[in-house]
PDB file of N, CA and C in Angstrom:
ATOM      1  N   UNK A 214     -42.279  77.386 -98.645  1.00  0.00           N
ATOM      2  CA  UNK A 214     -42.066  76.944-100.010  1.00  0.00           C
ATOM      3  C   UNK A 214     -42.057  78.174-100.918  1.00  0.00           C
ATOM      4  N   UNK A 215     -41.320  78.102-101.292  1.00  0.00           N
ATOM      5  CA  UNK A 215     -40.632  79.351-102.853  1.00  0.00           C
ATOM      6  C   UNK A 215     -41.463  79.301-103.635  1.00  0.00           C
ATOM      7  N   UNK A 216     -42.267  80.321-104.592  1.00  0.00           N
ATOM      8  CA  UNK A 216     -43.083  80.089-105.552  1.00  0.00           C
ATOM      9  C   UNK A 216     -42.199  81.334-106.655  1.00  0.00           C
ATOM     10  N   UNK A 217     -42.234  80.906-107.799  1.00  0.00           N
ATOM     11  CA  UNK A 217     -41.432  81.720-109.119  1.00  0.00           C
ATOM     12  C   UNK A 217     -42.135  81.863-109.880  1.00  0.00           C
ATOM     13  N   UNK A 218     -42.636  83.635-110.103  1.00  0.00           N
ATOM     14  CA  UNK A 218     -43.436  83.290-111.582  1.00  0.00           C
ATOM     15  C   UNK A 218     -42.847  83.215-113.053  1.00  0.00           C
ATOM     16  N   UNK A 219     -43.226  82.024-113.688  1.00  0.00           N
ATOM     17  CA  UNK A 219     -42.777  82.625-114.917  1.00  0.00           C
ATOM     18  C   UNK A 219     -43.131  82.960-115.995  1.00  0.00           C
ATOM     19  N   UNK A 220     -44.744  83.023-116.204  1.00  0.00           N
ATOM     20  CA  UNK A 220     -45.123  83.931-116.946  1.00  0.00           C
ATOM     21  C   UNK A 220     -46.809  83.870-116.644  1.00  0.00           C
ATOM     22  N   UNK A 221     -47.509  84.235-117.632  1.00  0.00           N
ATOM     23  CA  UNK A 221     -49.087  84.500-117.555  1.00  0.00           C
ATOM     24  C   UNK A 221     -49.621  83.567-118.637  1.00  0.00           C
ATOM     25  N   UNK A 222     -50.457  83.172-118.679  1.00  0.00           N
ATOM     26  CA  UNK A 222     -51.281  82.419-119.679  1.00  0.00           C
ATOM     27  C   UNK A 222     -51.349  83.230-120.412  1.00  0.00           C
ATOM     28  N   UNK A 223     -52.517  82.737-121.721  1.00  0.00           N
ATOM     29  CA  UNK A 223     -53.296  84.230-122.658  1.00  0.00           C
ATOM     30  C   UNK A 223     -54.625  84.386-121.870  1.00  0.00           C
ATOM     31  N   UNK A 224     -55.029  83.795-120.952  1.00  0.00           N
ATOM     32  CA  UNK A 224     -56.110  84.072-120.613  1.00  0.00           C
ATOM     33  C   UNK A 224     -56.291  84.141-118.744  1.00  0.00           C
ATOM     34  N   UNK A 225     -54.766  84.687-118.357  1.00  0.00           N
ATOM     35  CA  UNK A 225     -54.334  85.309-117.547  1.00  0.00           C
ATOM     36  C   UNK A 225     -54.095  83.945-115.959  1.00  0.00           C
ATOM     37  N   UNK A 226     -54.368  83.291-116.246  1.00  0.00           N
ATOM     38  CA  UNK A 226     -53.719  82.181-115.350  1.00  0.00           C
ATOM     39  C   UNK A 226     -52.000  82.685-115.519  1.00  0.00           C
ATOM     40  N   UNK A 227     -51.542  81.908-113.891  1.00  0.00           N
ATOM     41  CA  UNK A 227     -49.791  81.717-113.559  1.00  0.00           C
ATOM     42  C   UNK A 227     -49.793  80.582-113.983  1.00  0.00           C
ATOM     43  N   UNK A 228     -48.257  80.864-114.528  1.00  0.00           N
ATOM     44  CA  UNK A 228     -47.273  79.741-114.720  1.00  0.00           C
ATOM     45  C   UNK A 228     -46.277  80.089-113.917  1.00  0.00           C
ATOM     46  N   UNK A 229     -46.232  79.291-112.732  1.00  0.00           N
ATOM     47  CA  UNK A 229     -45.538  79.329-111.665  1.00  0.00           C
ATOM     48  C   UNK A 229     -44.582  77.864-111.209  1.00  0.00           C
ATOM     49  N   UNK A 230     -43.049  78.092-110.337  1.00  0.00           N
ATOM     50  CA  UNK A 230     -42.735  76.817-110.149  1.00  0.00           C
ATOM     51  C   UNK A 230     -42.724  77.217-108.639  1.00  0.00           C
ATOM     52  N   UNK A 231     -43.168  75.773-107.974  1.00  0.00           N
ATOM     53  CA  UNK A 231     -43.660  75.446-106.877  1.00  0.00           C
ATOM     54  C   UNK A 231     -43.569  74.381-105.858  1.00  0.00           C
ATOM     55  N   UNK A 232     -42.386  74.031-104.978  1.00  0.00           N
ATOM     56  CA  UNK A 232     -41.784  73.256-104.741  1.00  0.00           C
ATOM     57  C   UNK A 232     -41.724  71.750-105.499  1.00  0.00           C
ATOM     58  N   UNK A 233     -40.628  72.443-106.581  1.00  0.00           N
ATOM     59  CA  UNK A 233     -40.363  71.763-107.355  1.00  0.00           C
ATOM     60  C   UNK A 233     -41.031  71.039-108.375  1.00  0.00           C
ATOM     61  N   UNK A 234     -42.452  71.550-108.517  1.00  0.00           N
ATOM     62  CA  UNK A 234     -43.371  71.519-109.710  1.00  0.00           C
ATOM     63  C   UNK A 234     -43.539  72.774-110.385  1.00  0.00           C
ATOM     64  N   UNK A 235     -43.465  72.826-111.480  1.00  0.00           N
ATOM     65  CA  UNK A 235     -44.444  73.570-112.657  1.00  0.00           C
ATOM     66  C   UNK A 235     -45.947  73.368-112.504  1.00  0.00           C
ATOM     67  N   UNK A 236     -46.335  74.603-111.861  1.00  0.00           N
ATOM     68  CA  UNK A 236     -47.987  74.552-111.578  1.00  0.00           C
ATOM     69  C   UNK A 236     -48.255  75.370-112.927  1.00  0.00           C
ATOM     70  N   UNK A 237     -50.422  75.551-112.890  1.00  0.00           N
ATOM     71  CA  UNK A 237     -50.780  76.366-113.906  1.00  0.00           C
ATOM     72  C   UNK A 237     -51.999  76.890-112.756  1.00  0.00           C
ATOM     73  N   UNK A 238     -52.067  77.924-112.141  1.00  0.00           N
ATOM     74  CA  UNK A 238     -52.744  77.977-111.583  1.00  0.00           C
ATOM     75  C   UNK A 238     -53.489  77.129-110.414  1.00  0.00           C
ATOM     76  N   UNK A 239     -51.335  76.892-109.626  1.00  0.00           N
ATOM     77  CA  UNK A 239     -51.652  76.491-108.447  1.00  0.00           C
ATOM     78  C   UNK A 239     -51.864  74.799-108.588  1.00  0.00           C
ATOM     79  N   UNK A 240     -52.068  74.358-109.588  1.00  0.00           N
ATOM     80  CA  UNK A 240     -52.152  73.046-109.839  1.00  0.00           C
ATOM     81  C   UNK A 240     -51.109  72.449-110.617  1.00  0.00           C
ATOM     82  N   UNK A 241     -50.158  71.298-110.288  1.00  0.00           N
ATOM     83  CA  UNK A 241     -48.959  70.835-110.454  1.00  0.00           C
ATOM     84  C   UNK A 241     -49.171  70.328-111.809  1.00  0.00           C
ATOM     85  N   UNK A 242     -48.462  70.956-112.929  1.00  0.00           N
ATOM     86  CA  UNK A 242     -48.394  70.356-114.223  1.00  0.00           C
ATOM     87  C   UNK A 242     -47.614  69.321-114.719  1.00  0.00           C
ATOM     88  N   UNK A 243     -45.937  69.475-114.519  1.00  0.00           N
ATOM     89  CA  UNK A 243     -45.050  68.776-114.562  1.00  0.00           C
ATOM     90  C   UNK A 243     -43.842  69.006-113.366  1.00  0.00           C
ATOM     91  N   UNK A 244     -42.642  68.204-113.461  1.00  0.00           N
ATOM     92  CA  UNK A 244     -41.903  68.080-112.605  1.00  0.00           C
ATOM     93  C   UNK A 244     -40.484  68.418-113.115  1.00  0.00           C
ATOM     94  N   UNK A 245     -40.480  68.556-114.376  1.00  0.00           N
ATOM     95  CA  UNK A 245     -39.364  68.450-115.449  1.00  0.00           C
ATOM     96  C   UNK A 245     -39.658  69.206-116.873  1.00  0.00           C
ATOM     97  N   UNK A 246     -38.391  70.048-117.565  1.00  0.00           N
ATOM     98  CA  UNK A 246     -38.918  70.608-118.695  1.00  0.00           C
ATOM     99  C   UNK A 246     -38.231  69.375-119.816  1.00  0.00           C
ATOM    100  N   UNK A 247     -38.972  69.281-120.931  1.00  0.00           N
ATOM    101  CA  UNK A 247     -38.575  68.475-122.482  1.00  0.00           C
ATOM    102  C   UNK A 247     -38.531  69.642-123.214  1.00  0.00           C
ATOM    103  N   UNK A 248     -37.276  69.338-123.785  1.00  0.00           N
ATOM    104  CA  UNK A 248     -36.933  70.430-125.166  1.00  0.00           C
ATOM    105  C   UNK A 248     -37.910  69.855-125.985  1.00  0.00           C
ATOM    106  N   UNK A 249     -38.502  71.085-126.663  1.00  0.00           N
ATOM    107  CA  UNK A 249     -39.592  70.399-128.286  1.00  0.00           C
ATOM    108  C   UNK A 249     -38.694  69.686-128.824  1.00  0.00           C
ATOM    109  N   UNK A 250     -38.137  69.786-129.176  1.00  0.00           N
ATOM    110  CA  UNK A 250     -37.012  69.251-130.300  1.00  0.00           C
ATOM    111  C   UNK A 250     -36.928  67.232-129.989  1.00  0.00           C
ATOM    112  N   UNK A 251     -36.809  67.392-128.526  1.00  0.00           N
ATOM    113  CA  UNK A 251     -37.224  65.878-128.380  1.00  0.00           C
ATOM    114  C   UNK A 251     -38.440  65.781-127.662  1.00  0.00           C
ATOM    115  N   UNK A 252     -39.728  66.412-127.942  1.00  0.00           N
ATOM    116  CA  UNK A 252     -40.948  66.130-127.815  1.00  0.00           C
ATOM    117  C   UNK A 252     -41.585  65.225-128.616  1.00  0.00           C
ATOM    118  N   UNK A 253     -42.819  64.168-128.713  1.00  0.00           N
ATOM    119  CA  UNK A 253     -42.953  63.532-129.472  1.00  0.00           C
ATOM    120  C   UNK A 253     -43.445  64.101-130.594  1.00  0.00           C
ATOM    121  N   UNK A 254     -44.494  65.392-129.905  1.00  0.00           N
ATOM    122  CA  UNK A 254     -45.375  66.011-130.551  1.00  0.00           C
ATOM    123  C   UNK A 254     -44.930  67.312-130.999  1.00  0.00           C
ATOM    124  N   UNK A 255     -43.372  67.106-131.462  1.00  0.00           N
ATOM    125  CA  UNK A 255     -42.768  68.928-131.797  1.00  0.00           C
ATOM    126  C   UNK A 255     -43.543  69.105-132.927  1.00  0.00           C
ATOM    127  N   UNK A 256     -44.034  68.964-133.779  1.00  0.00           N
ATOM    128  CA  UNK A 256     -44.247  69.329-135.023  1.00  0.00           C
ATOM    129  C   UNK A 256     -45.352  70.406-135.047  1.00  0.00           C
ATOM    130  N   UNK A 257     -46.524  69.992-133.914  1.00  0.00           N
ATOM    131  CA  UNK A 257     -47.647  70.351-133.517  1.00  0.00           C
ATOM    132  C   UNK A 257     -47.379  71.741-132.443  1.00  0.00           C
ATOM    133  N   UNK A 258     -46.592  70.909-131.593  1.00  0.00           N
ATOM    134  CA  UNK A 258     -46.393  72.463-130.898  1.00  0.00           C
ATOM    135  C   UNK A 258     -45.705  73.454-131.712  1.00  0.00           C
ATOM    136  N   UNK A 259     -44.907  73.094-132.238  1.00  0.00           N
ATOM    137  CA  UNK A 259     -44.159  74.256-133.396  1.00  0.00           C
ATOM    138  C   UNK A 259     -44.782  75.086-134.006  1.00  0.00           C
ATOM    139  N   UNK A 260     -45.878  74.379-134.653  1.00  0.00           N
ATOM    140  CA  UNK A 260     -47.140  75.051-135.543  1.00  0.00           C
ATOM    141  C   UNK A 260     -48.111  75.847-134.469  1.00  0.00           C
ATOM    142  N   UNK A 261     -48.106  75.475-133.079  1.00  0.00           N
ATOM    143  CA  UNK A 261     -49.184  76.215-132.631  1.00  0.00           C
ATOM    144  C   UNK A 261     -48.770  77.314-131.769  1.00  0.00           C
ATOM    145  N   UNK A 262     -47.332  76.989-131.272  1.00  0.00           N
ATOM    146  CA  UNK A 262     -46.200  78.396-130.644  1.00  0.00           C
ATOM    147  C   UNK A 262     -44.777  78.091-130.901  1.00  0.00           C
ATOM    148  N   UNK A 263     -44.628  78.784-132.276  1.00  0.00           N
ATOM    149  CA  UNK A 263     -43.498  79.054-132.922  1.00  0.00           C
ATOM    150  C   UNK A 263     -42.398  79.456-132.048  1.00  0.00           C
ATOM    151  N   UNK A 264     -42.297  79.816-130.490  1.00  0.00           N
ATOM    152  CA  UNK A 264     -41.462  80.546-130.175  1.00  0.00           C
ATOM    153  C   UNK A 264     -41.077  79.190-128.998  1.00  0.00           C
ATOM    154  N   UNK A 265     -41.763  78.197-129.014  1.00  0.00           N
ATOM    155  CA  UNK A 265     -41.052  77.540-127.824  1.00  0.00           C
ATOM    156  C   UNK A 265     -39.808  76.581-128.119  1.00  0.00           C
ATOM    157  N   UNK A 266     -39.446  76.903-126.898  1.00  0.00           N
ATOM    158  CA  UNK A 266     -38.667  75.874-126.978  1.00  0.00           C
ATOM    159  C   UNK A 266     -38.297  74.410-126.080  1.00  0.00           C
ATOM    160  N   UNK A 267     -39.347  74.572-124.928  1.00  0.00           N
ATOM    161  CA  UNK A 267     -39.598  73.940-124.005  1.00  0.00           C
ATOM    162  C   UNK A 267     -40.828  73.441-123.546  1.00  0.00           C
ATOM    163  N   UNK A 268     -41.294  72.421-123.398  1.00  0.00           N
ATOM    164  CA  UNK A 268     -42.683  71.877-122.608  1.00  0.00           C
ATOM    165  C   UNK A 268     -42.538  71.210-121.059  1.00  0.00           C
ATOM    166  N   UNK A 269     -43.314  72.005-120.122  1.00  0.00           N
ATOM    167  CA  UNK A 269     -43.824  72.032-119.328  1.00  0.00           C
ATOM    168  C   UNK A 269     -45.178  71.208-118.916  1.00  0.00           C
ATOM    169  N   UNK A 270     -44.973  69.646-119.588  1.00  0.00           N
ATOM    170  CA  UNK A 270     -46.088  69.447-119.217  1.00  0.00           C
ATOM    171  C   UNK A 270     -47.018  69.663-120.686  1.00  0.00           C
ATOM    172  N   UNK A 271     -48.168  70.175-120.621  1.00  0.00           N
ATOM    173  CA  UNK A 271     -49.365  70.685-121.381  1.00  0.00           C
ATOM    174  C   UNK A 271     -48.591  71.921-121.914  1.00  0.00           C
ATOM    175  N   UNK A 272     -47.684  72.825-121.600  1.00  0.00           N
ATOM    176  CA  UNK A 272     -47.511  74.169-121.042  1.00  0.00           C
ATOM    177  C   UNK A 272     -45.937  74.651-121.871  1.00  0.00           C
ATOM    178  N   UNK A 273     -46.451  74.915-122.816  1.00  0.00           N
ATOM    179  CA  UNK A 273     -45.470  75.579-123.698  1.00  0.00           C
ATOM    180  C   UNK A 273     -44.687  76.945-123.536  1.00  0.00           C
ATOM    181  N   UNK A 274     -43.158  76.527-123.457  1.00  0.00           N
ATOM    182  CA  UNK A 274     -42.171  77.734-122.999  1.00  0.00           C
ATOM    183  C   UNK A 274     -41.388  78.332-123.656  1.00  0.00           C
ATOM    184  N   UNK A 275     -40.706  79.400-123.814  1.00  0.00           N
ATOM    185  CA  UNK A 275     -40.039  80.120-124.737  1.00  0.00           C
ATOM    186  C   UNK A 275     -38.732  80.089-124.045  1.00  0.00           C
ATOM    187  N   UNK A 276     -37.278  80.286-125.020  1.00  0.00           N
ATOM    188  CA  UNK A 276     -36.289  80.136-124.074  1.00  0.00           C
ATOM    189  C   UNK A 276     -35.897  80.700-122.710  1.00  0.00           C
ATOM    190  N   UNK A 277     -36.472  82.059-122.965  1.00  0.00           N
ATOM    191  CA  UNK A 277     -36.289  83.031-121.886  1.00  0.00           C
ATOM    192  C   UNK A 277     -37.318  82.113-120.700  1.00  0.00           C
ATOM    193  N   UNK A 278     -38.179  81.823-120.461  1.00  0.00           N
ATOM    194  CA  UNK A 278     -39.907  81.676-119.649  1.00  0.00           C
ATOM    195  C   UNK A 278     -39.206  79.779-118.445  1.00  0.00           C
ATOM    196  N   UNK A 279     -37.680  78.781-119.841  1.00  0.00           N
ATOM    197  CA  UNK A 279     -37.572  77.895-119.833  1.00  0.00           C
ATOM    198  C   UNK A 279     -36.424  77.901-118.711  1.00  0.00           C
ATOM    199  N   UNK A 280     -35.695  79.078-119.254  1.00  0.00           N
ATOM    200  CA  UNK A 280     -34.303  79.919-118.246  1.00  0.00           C
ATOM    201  C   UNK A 280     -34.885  79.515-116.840  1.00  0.00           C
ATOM    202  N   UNK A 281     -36.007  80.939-116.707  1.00  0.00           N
ATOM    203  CA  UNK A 281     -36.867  80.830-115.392  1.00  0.00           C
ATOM    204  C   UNK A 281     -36.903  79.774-114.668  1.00  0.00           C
ATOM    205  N   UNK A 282     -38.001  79.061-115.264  1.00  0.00           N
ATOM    206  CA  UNK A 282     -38.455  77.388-114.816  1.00  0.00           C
ATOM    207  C   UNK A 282     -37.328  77.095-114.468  1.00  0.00           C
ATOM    208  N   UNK A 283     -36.444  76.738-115.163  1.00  0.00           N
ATOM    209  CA  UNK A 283     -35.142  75.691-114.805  1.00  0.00           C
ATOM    210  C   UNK A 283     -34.309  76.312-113.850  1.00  0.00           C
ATOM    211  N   UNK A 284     -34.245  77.488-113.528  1.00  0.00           N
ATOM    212  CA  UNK A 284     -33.668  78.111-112.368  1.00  0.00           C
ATOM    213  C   UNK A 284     -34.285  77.536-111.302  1.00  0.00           C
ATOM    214  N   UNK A 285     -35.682  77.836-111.259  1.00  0.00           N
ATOM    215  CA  UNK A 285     -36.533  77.556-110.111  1.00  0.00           C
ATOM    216  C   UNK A 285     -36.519  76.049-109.891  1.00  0.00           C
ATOM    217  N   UNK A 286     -36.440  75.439-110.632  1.00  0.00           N
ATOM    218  CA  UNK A 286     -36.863  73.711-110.600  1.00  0.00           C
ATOM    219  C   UNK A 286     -35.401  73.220-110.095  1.00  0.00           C
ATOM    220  N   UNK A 287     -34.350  74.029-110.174  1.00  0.00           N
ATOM    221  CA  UNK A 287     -32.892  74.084-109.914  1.00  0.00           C
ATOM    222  C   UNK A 287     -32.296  74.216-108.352  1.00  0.00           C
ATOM    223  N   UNK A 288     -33.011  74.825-108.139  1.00  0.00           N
ATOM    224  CA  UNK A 288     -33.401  75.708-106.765  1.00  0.00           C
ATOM    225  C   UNK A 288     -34.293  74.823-105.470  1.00  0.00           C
ATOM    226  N   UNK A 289     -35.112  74.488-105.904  1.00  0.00           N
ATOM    227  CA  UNK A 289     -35.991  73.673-105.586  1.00  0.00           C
ATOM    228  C   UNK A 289     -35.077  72.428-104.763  1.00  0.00           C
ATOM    229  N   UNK A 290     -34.750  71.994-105.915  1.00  0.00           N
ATOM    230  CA  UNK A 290     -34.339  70.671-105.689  1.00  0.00           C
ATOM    231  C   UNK A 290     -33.011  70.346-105.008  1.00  0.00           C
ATOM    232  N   UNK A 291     -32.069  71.406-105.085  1.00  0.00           N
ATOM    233  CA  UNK A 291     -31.038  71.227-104.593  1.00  0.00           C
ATOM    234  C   UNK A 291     -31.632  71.785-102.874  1.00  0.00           C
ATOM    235  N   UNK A 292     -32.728  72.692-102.462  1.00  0.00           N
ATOM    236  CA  UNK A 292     -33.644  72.802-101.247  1.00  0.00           C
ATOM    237  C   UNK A 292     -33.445  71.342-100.701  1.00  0.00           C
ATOM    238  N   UNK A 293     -34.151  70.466-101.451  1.00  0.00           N
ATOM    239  CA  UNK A 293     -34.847  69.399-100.667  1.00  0.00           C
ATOM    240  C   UNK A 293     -33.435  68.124-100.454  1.00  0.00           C
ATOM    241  N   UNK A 294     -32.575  68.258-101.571  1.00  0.00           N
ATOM    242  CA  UNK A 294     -31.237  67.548-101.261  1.00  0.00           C
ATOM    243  C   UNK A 294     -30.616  68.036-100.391  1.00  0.00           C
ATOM    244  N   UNK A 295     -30.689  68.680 -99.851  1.00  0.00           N
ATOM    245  CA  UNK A 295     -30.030  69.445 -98.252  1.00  0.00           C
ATOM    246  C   UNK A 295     -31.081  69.343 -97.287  1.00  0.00           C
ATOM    247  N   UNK A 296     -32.178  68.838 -96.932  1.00  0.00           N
ATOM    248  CA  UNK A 296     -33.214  68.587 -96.254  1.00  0.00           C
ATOM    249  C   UNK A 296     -33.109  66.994 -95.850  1.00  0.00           C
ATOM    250  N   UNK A 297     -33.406  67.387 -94.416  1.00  0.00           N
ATOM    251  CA  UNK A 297     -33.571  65.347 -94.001  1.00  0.00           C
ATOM    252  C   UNK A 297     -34.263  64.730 -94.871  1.00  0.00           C
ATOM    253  N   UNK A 298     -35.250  64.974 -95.774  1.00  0.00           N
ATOM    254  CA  UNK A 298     -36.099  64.220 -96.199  1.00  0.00           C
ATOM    255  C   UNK A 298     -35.195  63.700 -98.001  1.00  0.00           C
ATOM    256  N   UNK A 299     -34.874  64.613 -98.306  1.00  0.00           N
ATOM    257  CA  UNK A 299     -33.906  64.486 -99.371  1.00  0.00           C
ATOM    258  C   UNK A 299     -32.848  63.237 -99.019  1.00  0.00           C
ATOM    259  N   UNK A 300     -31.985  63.756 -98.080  1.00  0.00           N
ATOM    260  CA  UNK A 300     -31.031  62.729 -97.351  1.00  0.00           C
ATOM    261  C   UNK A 300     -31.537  61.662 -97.117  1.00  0.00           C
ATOM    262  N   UNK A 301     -32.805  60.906 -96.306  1.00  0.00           N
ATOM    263  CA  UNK A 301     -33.245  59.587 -96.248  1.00  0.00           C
ATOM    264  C   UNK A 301     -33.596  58.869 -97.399  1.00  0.00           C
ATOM    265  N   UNK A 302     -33.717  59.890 -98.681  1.00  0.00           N
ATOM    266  CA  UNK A 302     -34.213  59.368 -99.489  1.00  0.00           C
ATOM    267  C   UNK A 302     -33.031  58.705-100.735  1.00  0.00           C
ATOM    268  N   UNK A 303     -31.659  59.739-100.589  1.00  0.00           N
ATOM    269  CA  UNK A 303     -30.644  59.185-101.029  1.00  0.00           C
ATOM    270  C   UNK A 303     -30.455  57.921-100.341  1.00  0.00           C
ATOM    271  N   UNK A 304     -29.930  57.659 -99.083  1.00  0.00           N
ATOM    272  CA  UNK A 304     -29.942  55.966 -98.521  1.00  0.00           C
ATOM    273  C   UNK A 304     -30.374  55.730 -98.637  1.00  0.00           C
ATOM    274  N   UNK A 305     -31.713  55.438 -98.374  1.00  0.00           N
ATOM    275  CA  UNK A 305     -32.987  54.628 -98.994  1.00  0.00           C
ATOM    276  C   UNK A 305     -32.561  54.156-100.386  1.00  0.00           C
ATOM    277  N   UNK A 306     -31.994  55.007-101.274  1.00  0.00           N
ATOM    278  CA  UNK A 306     -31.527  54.338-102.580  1.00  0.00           C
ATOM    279  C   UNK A 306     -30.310  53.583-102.707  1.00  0.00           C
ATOM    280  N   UNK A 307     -29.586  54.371-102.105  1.00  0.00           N
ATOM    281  CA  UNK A 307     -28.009  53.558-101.381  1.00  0.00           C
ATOM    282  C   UNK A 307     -28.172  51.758-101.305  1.00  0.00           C
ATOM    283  N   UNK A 308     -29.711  52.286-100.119  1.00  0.00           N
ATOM    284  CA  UNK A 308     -29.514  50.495 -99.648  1.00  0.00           C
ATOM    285  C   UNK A 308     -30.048  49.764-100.562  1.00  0.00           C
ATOM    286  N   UNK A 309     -31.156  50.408-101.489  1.00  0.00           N
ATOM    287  CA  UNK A 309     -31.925  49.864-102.085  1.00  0.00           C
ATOM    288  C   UNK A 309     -30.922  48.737-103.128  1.00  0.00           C
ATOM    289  N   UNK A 310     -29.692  49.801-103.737  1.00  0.00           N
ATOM    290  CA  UNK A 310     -28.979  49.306-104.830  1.00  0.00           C
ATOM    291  C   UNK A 310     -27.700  48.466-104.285  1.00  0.00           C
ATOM    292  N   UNK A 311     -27.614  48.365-103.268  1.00  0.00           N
ATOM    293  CA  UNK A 311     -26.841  47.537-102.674  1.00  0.00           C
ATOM    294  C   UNK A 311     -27.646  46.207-102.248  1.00  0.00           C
ATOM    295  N   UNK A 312     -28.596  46.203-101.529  1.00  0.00           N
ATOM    296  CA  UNK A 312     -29.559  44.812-101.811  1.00  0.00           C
ATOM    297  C   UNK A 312     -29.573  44.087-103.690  1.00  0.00           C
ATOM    298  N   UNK A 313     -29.996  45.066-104.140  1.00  0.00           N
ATOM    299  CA  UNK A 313     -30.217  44.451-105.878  1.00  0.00           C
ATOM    300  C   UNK A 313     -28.711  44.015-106.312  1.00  0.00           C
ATOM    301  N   UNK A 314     -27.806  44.378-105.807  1.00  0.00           N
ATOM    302  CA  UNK A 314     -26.611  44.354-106.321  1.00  0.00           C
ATOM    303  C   UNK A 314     -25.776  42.829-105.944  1.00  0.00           C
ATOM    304  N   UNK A 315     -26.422  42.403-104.573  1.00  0.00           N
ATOM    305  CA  UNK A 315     -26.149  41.384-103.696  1.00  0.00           C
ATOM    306  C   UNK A 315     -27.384  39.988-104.061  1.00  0.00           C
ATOM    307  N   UNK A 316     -28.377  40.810-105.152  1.00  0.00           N
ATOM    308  CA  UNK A 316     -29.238  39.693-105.591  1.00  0.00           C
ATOM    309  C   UNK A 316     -30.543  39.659-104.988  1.00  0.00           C
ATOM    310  N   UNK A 317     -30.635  40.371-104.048  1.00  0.00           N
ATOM    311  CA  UNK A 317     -32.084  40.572-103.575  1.00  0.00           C
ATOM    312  C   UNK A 317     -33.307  41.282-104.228  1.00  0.00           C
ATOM    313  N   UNK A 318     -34.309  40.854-104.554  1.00  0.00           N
ATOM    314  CA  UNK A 318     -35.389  41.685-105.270  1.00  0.00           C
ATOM    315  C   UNK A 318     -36.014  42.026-104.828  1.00  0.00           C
TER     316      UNK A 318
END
């Protein structure tokens, strides 16, 4: 498993992505970045790091830090969509939506 750093805390913890999570010291934060802009709570993060532009979870990102992440989370995932486990999991949805489609719940 690939680990990416993309930056340091202020109080020196990683912000790292990690098969296909955003960890903070090794512990999985989120799975996905939200632009502030459609955060619920932009107003707050704005005021408390003027420079982001992305949340991570708890874990506030700057465009450059968001680049990173989304490379890695990019990376990641297209990994596991080329992996048997990826693949069973597309059919698995296949059949899933073909049962619902035929009326089965």
């Amino acid at each position: 498993m690939d680990t990416t750093l993309v930056k340091h805390t202020r109080d020196g913890r990683a912000v790292e992505v990690t098969g296909g999570w955003v960890c903070l010291a090794g512990a999985p934060e989120a799975d996905r970045l939200v632009p502030v802009t459609e955060h619920p709570n932009r107003q707050a993060i704005l005021v408390a790091v003027p420079d982001a532009t992305h949340m991570a979870g708890r874990l506030p990102l700057t465009a450059a830090e968001a680049s990173v992440a989304r490379a890695a989370l990019m990376a990641a995932q297209a990994a596991f969509d080329a992996s048997p486990a990826g693949i069973a999991q597309r059919l698995r949805q296949v059949l899933w939506d073909k049962a619902a489609a035929e009326g089965v719940e």
